[in-house]
Coordinates of C-alpha atoms and ligand atoms in Angstrom, one line a residue:
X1 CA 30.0 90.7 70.7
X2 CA 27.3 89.5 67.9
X3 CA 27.8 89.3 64.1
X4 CA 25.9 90.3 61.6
X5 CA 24.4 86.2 61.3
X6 CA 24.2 86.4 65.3
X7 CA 26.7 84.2 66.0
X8 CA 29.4 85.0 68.7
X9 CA 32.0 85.8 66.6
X10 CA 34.8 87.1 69.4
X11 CA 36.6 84.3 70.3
X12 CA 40.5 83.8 71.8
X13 CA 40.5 81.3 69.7
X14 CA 40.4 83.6 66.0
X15 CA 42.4 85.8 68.2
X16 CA 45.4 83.7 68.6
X17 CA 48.5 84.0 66.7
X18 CA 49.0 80.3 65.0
X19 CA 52.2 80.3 67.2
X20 CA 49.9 79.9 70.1
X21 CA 46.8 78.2 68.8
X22 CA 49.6 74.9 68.4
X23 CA 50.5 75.8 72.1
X24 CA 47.1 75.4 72.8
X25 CA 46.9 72.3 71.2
X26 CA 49.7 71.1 72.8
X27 CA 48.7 71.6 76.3
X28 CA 45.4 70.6 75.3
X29 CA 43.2 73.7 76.0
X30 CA 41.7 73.9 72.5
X31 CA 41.8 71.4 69.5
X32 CA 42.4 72.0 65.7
X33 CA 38.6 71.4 65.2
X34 CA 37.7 74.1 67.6
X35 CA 39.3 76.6 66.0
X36 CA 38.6 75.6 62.7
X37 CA 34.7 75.6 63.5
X38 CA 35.7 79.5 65.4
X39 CA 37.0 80.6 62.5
X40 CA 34.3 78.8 59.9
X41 CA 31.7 80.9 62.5
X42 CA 33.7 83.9 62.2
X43 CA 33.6 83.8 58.4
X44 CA 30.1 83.3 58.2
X45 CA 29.0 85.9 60.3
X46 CA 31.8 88.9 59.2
X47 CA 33.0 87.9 55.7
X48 CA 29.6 89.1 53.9
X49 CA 30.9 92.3 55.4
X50 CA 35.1 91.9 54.5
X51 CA 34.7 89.5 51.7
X52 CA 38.3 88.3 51.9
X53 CA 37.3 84.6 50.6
X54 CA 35.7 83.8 46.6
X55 CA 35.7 80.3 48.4
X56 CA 35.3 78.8 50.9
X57 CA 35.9 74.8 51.7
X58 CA 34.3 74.1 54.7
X59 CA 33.7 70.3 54.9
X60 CA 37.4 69.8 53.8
X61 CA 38.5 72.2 56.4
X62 CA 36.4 70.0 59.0
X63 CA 37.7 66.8 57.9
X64 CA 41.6 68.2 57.3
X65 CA 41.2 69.4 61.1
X66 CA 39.8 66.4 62.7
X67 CA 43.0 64.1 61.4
X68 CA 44.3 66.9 63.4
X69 CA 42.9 66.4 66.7
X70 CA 43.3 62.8 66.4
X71 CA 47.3 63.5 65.9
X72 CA 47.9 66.3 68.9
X73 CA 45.5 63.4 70.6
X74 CA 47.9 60.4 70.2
X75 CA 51.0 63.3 70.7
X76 CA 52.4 62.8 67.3
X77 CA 51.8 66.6 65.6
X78 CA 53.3 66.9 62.3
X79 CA 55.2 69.8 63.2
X80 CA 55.1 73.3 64.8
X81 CA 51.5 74.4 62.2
X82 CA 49.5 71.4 62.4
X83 CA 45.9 71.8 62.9
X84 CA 46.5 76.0 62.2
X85 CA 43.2 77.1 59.8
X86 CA 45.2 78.5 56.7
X87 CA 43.8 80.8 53.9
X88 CA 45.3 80.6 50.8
X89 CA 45.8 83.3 47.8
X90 CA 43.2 82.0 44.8
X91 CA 46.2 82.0 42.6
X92 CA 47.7 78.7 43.9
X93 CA 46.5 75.9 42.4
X94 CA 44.3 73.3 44.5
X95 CA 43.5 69.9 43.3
X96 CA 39.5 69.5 43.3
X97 CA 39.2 73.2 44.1
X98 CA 38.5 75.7 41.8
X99 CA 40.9 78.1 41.4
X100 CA 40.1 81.6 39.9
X101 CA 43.0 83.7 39.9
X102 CA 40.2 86.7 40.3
X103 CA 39.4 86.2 36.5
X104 CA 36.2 85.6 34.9
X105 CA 38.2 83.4 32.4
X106 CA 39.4 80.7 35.2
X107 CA 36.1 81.0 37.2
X108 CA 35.5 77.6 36.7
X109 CA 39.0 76.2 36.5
X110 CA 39.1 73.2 38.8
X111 CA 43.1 72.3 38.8
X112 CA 43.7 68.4 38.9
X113 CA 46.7 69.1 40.8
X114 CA 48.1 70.9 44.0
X115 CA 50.5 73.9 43.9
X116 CA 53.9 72.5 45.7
X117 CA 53.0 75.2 48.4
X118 CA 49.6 73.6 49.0
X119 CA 51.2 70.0 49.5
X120 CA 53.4 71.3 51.9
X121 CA 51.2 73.1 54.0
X122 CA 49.1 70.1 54.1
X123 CA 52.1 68.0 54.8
X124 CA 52.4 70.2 57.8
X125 CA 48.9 69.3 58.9
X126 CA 47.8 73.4 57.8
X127 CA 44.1 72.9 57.8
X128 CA 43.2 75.1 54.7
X129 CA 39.9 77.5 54.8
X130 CA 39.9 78.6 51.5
X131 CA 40.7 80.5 49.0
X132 CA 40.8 84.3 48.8
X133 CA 40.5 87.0 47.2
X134 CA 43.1 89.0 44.7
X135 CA 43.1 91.5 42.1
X136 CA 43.0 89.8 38.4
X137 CA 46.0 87.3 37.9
X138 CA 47.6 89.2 40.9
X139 CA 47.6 92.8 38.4
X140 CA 47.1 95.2 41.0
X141 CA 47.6 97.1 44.3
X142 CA 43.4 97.7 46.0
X143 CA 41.7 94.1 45.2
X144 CA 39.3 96.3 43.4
X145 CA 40.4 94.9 39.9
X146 CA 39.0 90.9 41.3
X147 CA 36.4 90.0 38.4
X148 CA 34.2 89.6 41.5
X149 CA 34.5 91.8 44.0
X150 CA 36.3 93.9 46.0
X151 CA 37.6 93.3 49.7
X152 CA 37.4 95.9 52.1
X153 CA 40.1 96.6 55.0
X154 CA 38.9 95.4 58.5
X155 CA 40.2 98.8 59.8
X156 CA 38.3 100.9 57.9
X157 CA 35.3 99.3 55.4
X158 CA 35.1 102.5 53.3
X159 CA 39.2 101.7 52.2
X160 CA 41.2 98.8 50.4
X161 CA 43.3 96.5 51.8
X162 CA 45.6 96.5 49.7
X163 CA 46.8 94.2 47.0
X164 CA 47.1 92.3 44.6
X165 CA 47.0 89.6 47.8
X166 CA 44.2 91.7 49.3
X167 CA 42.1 88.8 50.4
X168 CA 44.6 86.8 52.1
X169 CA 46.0 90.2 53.9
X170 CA 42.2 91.2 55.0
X171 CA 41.3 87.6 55.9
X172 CA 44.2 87.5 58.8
X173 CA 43.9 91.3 59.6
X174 CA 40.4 90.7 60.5
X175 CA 40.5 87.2 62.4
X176 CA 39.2 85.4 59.6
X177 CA 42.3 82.8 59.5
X178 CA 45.4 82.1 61.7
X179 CA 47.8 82.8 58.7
X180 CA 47.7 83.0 54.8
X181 CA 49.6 82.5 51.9
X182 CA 49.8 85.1 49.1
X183 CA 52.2 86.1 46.5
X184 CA 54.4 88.7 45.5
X185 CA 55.6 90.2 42.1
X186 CA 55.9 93.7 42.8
X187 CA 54.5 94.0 46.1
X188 CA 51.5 92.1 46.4
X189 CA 52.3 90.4 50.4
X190 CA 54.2 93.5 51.7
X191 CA 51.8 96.3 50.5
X192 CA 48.2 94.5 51.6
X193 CA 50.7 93.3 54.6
X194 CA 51.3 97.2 55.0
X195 CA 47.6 98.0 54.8
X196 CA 45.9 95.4 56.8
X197 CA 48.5 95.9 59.7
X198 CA 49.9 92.1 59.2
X199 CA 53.0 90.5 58.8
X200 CA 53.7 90.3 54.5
X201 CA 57.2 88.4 53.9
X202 CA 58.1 88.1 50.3
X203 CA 61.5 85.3 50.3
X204 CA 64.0 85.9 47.7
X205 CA 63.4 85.4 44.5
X206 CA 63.7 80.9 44.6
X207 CA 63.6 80.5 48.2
X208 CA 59.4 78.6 47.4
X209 CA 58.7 76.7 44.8
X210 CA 56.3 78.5 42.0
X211 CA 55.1 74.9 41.0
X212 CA 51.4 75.5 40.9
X213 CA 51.4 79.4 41.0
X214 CA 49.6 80.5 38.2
X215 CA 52.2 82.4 36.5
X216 CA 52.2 86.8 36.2
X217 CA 55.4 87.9 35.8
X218 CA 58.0 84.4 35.6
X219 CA 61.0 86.2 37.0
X220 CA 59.5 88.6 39.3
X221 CA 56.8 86.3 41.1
X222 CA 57.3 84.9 44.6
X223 CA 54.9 83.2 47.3
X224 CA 55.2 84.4 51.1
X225 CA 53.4 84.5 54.2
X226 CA 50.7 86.9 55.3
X227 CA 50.5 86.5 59.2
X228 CA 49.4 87.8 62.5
X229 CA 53.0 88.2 63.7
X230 CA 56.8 87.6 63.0
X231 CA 57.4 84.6 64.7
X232 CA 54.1 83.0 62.4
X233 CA 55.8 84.1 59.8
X234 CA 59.4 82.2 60.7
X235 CA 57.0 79.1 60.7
X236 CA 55.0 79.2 57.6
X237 CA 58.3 79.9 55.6
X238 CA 59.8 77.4 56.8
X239 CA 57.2 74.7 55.9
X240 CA 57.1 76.3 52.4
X241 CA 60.3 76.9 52.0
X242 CA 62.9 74.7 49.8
X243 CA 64.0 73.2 46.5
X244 CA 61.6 71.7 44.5
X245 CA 62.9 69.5 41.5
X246 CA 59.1 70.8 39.5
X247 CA 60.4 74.7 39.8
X248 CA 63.6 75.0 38.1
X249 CA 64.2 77.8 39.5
X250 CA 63.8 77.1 42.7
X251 CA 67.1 76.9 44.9
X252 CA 68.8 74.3 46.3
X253 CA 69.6 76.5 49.5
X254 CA 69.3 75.0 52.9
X255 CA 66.5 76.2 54.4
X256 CA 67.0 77.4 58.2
X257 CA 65.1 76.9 61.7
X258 CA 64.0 80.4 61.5
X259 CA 61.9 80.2 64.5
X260 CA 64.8 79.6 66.5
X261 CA 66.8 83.0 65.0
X262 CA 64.1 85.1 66.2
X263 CA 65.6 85.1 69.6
X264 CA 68.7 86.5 69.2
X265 CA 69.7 90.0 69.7
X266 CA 70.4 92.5 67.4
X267 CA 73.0 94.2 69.1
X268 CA 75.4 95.5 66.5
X269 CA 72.9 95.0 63.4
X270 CA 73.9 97.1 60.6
X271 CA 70.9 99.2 59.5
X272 CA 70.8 101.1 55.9
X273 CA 68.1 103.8 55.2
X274 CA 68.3 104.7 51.9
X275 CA 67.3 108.5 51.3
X276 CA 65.6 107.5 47.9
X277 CA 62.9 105.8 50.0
X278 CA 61.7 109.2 52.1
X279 CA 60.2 111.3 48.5
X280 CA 58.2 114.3 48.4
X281 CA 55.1 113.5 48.7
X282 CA 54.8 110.6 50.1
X283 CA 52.2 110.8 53.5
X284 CA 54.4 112.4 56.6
X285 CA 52.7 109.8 59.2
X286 CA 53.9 107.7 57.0
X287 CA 57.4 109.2 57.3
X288 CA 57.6 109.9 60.7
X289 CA 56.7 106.3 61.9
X290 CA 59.4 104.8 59.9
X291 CA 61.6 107.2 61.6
X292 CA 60.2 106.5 65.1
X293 CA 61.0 102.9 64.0
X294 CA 64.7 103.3 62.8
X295 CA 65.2 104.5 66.6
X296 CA 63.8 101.9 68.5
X297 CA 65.9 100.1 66.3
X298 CA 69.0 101.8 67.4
X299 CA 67.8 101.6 71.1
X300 CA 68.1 97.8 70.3
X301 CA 71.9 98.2 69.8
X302 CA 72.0 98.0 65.8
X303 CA 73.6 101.0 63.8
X304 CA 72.0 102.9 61.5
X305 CA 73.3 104.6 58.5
X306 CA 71.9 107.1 55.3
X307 CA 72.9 105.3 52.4
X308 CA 71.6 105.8 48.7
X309 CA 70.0 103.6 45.9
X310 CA 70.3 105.9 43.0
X311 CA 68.4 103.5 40.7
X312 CA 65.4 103.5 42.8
X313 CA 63.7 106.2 40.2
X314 CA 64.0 104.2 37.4
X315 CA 62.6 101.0 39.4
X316 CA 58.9 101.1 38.5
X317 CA 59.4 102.4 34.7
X318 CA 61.8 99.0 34.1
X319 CA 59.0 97.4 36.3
X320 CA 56.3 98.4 34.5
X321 CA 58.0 96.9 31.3
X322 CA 59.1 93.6 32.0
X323 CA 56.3 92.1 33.8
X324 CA 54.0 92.9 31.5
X325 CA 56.0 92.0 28.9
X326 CA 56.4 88.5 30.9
X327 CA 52.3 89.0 31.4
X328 CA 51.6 89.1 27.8
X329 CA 53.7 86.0 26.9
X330 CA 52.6 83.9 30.3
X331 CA 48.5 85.0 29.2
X332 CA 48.9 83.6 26.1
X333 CA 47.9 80.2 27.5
X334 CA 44.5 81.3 28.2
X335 CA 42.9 80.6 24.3
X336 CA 39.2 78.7 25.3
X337 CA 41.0 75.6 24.4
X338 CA 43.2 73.8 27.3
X339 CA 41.4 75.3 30.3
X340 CA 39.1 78.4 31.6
X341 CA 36.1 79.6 30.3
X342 CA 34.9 79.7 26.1
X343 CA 32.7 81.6 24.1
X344 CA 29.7 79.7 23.0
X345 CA 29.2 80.8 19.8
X346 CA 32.0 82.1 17.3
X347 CA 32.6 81.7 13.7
X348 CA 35.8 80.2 13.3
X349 CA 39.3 79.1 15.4
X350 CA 40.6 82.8 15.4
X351 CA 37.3 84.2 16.1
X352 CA 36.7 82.2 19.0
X353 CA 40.3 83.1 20.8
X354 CA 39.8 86.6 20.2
X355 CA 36.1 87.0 21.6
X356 CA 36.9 84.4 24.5
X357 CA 40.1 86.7 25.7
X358 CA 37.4 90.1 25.5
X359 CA 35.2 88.3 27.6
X360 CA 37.4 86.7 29.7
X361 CA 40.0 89.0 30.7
X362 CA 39.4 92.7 32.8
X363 CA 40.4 95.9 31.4
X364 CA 44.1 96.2 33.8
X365 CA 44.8 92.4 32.3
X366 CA 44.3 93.9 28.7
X367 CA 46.1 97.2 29.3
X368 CA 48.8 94.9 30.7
X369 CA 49.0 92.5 27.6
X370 CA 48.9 95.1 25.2
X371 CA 51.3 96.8 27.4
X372 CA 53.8 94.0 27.3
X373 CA 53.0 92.9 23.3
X374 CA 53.9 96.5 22.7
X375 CA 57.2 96.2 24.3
X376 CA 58.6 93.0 23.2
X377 CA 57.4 94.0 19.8
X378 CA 59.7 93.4 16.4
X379 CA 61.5 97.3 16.5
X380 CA 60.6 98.1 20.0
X381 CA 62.1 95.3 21.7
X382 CA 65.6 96.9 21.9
X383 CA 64.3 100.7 22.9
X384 CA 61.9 99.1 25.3
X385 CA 62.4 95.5 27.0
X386 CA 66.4 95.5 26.7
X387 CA 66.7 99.0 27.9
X388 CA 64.4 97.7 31.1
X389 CA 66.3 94.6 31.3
X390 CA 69.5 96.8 31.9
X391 CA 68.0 99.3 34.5
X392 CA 67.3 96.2 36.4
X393 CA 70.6 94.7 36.1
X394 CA 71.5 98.3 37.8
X395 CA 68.7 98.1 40.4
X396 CA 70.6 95.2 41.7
X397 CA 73.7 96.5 41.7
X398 CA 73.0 99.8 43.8
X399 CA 71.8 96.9 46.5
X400 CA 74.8 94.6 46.3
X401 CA 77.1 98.1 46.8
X402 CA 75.0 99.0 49.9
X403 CA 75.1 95.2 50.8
X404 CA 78.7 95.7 51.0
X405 CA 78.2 98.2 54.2
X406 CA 75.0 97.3 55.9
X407 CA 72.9 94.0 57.1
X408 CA 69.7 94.8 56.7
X409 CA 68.0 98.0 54.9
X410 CA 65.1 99.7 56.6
X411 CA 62.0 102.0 54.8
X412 CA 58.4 102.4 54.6
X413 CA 56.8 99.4 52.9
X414 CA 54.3 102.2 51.4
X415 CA 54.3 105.7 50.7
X416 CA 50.8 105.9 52.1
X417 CA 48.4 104.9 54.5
X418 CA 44.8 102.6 53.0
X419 CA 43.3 104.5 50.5
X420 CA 39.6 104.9 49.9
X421 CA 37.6 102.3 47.6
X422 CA 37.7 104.2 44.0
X423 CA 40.0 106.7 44.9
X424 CA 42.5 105.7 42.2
X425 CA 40.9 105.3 39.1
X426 CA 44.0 106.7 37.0
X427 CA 46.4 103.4 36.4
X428 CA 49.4 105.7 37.3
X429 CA 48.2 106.4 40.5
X430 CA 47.8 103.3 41.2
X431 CA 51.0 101.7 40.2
X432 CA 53.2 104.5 42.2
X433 CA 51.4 102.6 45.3
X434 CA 54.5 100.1 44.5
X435 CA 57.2 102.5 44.6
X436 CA 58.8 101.4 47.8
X437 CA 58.6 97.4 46.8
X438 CA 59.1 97.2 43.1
X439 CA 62.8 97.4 42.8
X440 CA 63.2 94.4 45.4
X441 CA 61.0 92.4 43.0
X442 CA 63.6 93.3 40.8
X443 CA 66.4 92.8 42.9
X444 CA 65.0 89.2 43.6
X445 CA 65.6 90.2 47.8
X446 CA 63.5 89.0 50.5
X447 CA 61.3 91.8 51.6
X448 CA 59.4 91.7 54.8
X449 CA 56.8 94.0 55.9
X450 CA 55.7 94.2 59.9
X451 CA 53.1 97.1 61.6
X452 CA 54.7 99.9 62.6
X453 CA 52.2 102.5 64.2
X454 CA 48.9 103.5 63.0
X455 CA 47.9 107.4 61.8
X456 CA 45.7 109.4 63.2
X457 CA 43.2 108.3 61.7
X458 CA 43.8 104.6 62.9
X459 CA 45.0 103.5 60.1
X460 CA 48.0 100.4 59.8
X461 CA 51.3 101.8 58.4
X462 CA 54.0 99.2 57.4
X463 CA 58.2 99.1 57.6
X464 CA 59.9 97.4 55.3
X465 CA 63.3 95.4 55.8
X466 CA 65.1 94.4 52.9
X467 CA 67.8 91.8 53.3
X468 CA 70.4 89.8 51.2
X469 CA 69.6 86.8 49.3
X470 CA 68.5 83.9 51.6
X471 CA 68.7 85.8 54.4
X472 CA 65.2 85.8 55.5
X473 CA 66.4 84.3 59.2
X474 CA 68.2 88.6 59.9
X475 CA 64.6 89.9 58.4
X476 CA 62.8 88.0 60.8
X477 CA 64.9 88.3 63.3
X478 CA 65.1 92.4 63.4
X479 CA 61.4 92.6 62.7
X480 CA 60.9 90.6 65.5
X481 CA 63.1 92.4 67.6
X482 CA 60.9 95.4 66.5
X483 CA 57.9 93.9 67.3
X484 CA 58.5 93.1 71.0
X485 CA 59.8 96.4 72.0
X486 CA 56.7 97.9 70.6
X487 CA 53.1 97.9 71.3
X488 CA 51.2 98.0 68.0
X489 CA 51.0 94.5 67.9
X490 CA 48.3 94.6 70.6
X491 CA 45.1 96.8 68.6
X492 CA 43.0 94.7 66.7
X493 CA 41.0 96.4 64.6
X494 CA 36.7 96.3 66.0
X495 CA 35.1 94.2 63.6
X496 CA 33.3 92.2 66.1
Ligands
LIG1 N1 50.8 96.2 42.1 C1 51.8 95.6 41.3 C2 51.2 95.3 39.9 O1 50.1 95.6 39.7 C3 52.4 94.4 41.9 C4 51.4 93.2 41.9 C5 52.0 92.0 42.5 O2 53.0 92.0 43.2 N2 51.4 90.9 42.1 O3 51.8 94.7 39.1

């Protein structure tokens, strides 16, 4: 098939999974520069179409891949994602490459550091593409609120993919990279992973380090893998995974070989479906895959059982609260003065912060900070803040009681299927898209998102698992499960 720059732009290479690109590196039949040139070919010709990347960083990408080939040459990989072409989120900091965060105010923001992610993908030998798109400092569920531009989804240009991660989802639903990295404060890897028909794993709240992640929400915000499959996403974690002395709040948990979990069974797997999950209203293809799903599950050999997380309602007010209230105090930084853009003219010190923030910032990042200002406010803190700091505290404790019964819990990652570009113009509308993710963010749970059937209208629909703290390795492993005894994993949507 052509693209739009008449290149040939269908290639097994951009088609592989990253899990066997490296076996093709391994046995020799491609090299890391191959497919990094495949995929630089595939960008050129379909991304003016998908415009998943702000930037692109093709000469590194080139160089990054030919130390590559010359290790799977000499048989001395650095481990199981060398040579793999990597997108990543343009929310992680990249030494020497500007890094936006989707705002007019850090367009030119050229970090003189890596994110801790970054150096250990890169330790790993991840050859890295570029860096994609995402709503404003990661505020958002459609990509629409980028200060640049919106992404579409491959499956259907007229509708979002998703977001706040929306370019890294788009760029690996449409073959535009092996993998990606995004990040997650309220949903941002599961829902675009829900929507573009990926893999979106969010870890628990300190499984990857945050060093480097510009900062939304400080206690809410996680990074995760956005891949073509489950057993991709086992290997990015792992590589990104781990305690990092620069992120005090990063764990000190050991970090497991979750690639090798994915093959055992899941006989006996206790499964939890919480009824708060299936709501009126919420798109009943939508529904009835998840339900299809649930019973594949059981044909597996796990259990499943209804269970109930009465909180759930009160998830995305609390939500809604705290990280904007976080926002406002973690936006603060951008004054004109340490980094990001300035006004040119203004009449004094004051003047110059205030008219540099009205430039600089989008209307959902002011609503946001004024949101949060409002709430942490002298008189207001108590009714507002506290009050959501305490419905949180609940949120958690309706998952450590159902904890207590089951292994894993099970439920749509979204209550509907892509919507169209502009459809949700009211903020409320928009934020409901997060019902179904929030209160994990909350929680601080792994959350992992894999395809599970498609509408009528072929669009992606998502299932959710939710797990324990640091157990990623039973998410993975009962997605995977999933994966295998189903066929969805095979469309691909027809870009070209
Ligand atoms: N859509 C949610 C928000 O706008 C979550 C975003 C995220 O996870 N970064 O806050």
């Amino acid at each position: 098939m052509r693209g739009g720059a008449g290149l040939s732009v269908s290639n097994p290479l951009t088609e592989s999974t990253a899990h066997e690109l490296v076996e093709k590196f391994r046995s020799g039949a491609a090299t890391p520069s191959a497919a990094t040139r495949a995929y630089l070919d595939r960008i050129t010709a379909l991304d003016p179409t998908v415009r998943a990347y702000i930037t692109v960083t093709r000469e590194r990408a080139l160089a990054a891949a030919s130390a590559a080939d010359e290790r799977w040459r000499t048989g001395r990989p650095k481990g199981p994602i060398d040579g793999v072409p990597t997108a990543v989120k343009d929310v992680l900091c990249t030494k020497g490459v500007r890094t936006t965060c989707g705002s007019k105010i850090l367009e030119r923001f050229v970090p003189p550091y890596d994110a801790t992610v970054i150096e250990r993908l890169e330790a790993a030998g991840a050859v890295i593409l570029g860096k994609t798109n995402m709503d404003e400092f990661a505020m958002g569920s459609s990509t629409e609120h980028s200060a640049f531009f919106a992404t579409r989804n491959p499956w259907d240009l007229s509708r979002v993919p998703g977001g706040s991660s929306g370019g890294s989802a788009a760029a690996v639903g449409a073959d535009l990279a092996a993998a990606a990295i995004g990040s997650d404060t309220g949903g941002s890897i599961r829902q675009p992973g829900a929507f573009t028909g990926t893999v979106g794993l969010k870890p628990t709240y300190g499984r990857v380090s945050r060093y480097g992640l510009v900062a939304f929400a400080s206690s809410l915000d996680q990074v995760g893998p956005l891949t073509k499959d489950v057993a991709d996403a086992a290997l990015v974690l792992r590589v990104i995974a781990g305690h990092d002395p620069l992120d005090s709040t990063s764990a000190d948990v050991p970090v497991p070989d979750y690639a090798a979990e994915l093959s055992r069974p899941i006989a006996g797997l206790r499964i939890g479906v919480p009824k708060e999950y299936f709501v009126e209203g919420m798109d009943p293809e939508v529904e009835r895959a998840v339900r299809e799903a649930i019973e594949v599950l059981q044909r597996l050999g796990a259990t499943a059982e209804p269970l109930s997380l009465p909180t759930t309602d009160f998830a995305l007010a609390a939500y809604y609260l705290i990280a904007p209230a976080e926002a406002s105090s973690n936006l603060a930084r951008y004054d004109g003065v340490k980094y990001g853009s300035r006004v040119a003219s203004a009449k004094d010190l004051i003047d110059m912060y205030s008219k540099t923030r009205a430039q600089g910032f989008g209307a959902e990042v002011k609503r946001r900070i004024m949101l949060g200002t409002y709430a942490l406010s002298a008189g207001y803190h108590e009714a507002y803040y506290a009050k959501a700091q305490k419905v949180r505290t609940l949120v958690r404790r309706d998952f450590e009681a159902a904890f207590s019964r089951v292994d894993v819990i099970v439920a749509p990652t979204t209550p509907n299927v892509p919507f169209k570009l502009g459809e949700k113009e009211d903020p409320l509308a928009m934020y409901l898209n997060d019902i179904f993710t929030i209160p994990v963010n909350l929680a601080g749970l792994p959350g992992l998102s894999v395809r599970c059937g498609f509408s009528l209208a072929s669009l992606p629909i998502g299932l959710q698992f939710i797990g324990r703290p640091f157990d990623e390795a039973t998410l993975l492993r009962a997605a995977s499960a999933y994966e295998q005894a189903t066929p969805w994993r095979d469309r691909r949507p027809s870009l070209g």
